[in-house]
PDB file of C-alpha atoms in Angstrom:
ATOM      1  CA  UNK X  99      -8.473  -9.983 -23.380  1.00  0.00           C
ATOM      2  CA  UNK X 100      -7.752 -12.316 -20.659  1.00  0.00           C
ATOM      3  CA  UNK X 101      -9.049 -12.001 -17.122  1.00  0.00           C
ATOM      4  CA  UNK X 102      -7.917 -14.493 -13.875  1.00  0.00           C
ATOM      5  CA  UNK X 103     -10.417 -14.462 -11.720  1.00  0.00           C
ATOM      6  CA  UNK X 104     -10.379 -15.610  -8.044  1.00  0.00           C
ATOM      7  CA  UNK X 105     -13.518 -17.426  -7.668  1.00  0.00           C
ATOM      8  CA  UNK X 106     -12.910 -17.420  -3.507  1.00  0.00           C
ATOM      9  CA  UNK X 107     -13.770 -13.658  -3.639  1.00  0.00           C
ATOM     10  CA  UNK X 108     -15.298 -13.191  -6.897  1.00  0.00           C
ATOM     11  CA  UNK X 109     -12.914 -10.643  -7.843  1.00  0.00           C
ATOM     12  CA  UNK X 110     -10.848 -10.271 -11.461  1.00  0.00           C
ATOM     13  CA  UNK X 111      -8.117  -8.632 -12.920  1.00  0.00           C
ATOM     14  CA  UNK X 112      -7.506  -8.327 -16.302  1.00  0.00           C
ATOM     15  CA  UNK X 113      -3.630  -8.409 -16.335  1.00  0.00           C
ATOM     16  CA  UNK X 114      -1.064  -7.066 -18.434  1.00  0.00           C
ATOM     17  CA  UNK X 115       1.134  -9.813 -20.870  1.00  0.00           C
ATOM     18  CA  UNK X 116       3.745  -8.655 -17.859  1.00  0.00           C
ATOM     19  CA  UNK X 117       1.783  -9.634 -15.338  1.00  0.00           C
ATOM     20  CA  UNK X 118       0.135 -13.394 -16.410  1.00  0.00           C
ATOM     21  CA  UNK X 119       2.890 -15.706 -16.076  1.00  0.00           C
ATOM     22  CA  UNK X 120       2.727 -18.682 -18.477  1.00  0.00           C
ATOM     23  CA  UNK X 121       2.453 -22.676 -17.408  1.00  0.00           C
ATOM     24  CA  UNK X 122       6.369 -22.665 -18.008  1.00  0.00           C
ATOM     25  CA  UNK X 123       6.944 -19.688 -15.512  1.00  0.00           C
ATOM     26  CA  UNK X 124       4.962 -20.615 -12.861  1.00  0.00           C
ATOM     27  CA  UNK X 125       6.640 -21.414  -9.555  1.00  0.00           C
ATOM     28  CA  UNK X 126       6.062 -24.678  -6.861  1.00  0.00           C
ATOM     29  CA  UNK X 127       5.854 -22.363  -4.719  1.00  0.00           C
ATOM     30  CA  UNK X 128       1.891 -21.827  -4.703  1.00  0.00           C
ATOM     31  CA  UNK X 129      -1.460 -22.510  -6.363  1.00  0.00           C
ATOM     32  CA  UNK X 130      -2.296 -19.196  -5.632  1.00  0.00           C
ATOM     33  CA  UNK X 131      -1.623 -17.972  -9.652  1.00  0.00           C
ATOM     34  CA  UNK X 132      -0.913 -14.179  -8.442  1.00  0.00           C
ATOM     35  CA  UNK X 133       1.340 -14.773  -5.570  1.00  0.00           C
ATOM     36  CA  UNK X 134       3.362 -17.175  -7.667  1.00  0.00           C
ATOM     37  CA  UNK X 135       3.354 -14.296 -10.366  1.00  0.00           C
ATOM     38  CA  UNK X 136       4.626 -11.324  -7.932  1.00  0.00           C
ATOM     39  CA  UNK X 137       7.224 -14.178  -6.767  1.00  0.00           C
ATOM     40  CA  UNK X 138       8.602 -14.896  -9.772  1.00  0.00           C
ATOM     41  CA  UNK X 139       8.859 -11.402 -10.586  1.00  0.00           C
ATOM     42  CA  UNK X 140      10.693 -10.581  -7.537  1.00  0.00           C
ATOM     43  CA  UNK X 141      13.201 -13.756  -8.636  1.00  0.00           C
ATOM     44  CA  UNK X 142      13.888 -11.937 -11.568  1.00  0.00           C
ATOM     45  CA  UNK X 143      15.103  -8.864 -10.047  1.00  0.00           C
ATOM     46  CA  UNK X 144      12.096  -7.023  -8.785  1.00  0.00           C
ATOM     47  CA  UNK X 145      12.372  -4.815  -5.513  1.00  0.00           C
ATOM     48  CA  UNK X 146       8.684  -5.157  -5.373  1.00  0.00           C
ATOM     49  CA  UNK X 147       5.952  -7.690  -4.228  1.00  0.00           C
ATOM     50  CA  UNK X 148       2.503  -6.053  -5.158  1.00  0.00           C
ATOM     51  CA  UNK X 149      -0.636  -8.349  -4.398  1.00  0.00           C
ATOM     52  CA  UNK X 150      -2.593  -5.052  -3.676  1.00  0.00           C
ATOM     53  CA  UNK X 151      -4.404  -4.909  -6.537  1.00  0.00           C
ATOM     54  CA  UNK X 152      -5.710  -8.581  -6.577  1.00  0.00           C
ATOM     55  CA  UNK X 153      -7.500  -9.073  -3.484  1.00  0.00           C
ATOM     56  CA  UNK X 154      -6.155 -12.580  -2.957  1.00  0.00           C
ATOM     57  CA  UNK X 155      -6.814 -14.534   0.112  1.00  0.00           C
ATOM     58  CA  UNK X 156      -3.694 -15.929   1.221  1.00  0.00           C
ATOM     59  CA  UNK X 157      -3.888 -19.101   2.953  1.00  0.00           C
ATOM     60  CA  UNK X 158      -0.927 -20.192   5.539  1.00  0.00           C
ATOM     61  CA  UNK X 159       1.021 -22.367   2.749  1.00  0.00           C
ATOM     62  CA  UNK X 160       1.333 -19.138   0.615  1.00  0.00           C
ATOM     63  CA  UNK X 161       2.723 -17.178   3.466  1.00  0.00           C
ATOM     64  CA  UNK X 162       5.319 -19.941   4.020  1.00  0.00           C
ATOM     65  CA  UNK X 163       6.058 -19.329  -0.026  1.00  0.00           C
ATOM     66  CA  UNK X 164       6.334 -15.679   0.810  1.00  0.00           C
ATOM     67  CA  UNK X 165       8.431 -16.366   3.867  1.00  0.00           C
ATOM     68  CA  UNK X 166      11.171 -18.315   1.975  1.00  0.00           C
ATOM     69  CA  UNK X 167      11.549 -15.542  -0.916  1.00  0.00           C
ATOM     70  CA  UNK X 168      11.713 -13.260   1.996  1.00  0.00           C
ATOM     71  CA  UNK X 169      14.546 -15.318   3.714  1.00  0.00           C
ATOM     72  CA  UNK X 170      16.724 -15.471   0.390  1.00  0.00           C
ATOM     73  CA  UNK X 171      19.876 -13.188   0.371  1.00  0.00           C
ATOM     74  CA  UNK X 172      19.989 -12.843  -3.629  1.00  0.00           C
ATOM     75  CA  UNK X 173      17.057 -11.031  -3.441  1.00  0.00           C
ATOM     76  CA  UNK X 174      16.749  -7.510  -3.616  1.00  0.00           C
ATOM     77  CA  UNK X 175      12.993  -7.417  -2.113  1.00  0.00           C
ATOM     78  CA  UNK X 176      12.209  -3.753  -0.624  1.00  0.00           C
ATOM     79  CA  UNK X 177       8.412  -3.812  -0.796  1.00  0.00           C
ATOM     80  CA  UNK X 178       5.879  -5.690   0.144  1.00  0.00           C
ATOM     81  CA  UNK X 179       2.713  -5.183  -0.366  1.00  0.00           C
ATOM     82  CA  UNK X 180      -0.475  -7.424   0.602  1.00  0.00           C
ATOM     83  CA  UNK X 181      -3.163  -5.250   1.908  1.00  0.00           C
ATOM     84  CA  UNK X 182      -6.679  -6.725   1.549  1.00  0.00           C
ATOM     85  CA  UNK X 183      -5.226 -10.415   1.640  1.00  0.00           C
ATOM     86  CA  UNK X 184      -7.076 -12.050   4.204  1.00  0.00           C
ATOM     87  CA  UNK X 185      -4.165 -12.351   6.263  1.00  0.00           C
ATOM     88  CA  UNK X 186      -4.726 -13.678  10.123  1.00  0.00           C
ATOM     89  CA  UNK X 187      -2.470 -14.489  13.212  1.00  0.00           C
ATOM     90  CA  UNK X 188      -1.479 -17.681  11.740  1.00  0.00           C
ATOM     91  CA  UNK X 189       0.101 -16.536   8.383  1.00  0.00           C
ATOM     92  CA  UNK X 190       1.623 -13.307  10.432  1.00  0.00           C
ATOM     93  CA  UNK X 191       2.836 -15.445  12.290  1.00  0.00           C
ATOM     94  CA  UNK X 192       4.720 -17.423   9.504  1.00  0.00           C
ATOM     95  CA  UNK X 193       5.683 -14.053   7.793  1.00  0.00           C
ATOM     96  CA  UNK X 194       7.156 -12.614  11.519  1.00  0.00           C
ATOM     97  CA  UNK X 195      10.061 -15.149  11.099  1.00  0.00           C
ATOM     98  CA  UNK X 196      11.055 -14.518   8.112  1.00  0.00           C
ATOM     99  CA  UNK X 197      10.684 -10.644   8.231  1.00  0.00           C
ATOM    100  CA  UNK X 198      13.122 -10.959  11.240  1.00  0.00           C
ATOM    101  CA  UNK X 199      15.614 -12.334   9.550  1.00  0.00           C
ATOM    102  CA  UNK X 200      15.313 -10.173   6.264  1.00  0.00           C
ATOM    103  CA  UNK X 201      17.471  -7.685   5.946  1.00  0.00           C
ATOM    104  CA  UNK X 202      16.325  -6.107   2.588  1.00  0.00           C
ATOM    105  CA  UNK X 203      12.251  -5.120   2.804  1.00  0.00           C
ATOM    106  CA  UNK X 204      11.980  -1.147   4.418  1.00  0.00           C
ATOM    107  CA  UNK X 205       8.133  -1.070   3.335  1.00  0.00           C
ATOM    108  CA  UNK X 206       5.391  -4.037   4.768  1.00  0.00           C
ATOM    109  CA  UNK X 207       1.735  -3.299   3.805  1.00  0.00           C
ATOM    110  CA  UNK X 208      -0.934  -5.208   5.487  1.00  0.00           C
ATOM    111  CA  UNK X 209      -3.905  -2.840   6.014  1.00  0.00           C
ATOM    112  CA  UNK X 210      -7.281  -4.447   5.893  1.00  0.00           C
ATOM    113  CA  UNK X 211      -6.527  -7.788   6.709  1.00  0.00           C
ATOM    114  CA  UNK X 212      -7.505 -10.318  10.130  1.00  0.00           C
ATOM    115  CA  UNK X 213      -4.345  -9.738  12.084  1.00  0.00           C
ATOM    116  CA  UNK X 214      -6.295  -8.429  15.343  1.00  0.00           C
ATOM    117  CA  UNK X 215      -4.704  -7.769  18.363  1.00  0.00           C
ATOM    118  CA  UNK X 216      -2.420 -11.432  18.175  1.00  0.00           C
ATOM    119  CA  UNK X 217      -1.353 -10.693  14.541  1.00  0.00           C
ATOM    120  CA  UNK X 218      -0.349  -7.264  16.000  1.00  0.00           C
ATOM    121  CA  UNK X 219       1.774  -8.246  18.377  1.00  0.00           C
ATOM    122  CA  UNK X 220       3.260 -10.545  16.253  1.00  0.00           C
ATOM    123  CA  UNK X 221       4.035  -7.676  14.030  1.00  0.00           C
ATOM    124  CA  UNK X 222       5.766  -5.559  16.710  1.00  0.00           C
ATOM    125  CA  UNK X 223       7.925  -8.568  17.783  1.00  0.00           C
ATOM    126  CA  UNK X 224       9.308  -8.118  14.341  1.00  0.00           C
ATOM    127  CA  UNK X 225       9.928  -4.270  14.408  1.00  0.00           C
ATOM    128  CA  UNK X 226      11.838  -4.728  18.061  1.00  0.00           C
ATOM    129  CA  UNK X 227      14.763  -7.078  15.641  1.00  0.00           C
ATOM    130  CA  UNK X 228      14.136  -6.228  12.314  1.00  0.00           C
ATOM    131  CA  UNK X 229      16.455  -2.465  11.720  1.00  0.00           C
ATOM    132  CA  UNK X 230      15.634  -2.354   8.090  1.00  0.00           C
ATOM    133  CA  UNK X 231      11.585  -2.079   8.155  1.00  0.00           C
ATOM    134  CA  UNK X 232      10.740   1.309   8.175  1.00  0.00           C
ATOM    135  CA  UNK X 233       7.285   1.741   7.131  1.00  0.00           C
ATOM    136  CA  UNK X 234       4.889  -0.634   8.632  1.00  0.00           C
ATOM    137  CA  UNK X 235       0.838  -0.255   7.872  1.00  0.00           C
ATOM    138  CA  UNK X 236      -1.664  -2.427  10.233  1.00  0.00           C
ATOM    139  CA  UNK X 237      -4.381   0.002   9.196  1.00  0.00           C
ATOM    140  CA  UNK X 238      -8.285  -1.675   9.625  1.00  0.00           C
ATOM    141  CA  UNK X 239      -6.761  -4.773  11.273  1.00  0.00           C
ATOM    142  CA  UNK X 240      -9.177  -5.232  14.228  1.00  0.00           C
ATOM    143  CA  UNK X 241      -6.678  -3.826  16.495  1.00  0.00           C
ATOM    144  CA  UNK X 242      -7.254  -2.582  20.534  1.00  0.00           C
TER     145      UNK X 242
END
């Protein structure tokens, strides 16, 4: 059995044959190997975007990969989840554009990451334009 292992947090997953995404399906989008996985599943058709269960840290660059599947109308994206990704200010901030101008995700998960009170406001900046977000979860951010 195969196990990817994220040697930044010392955490592994033994994925399903679904799940580990071969040299040939991996995208440009990322050297992070499960964020280019959950993208290329969503370019296939998937409504959801699960890093949950990795506990990736995801630097500024993979937000920006996250950001452009987020921005692409042929995608049918709904859910997003990325709790326990490490995520500050910075990379909300690079999500926050795109999630203004995506009309598609109702459900954002980012419990337990860095945002603090910046990334927060960042966050709410997006629920005053975006109509379609309905469930947003800054839970054990650092907030107030």
């Amino acid at each position: 059995e195969k196990k990817i292992a994220n040697p930044a947090v010392g955490a592994s997953h033994t994925p399903s044959p679904a799940t580990t995404p071969s040299s040939a399906t991996r995208t440009k989008d990322s050297s992070n190997l499960p964020l280019s996985a959950a993208l290329q599943r969503v370019r296939q058709g998937g409504s959801t975007l699960d890093l949950s269960h990795w506990s990736v840290r995801l630097k500024e660059a993979d937000c920006v990969a996250l950001s452009d599947c987020l921005l692409d109308p042929d995608l049918q994206l709904t859910t997003v989840l990325l709790n326990s990704s490490d995520i500050g200010a910075k990379s909300a901030t690079a999500l926050s554009k795109a999630l203004m101008a995506n009309a598609t995700v109702t459900k954002l998960d980012l419990s337990a990451n860095q945002l603090n009170d910046a990334g927060a406001g960042i966050m709410g900046e997006v629920l005053m334009k975006n109509c379609t977000l309905k469930h947003l979860d800054l839970e054990n951010n650092g907030i107030g």
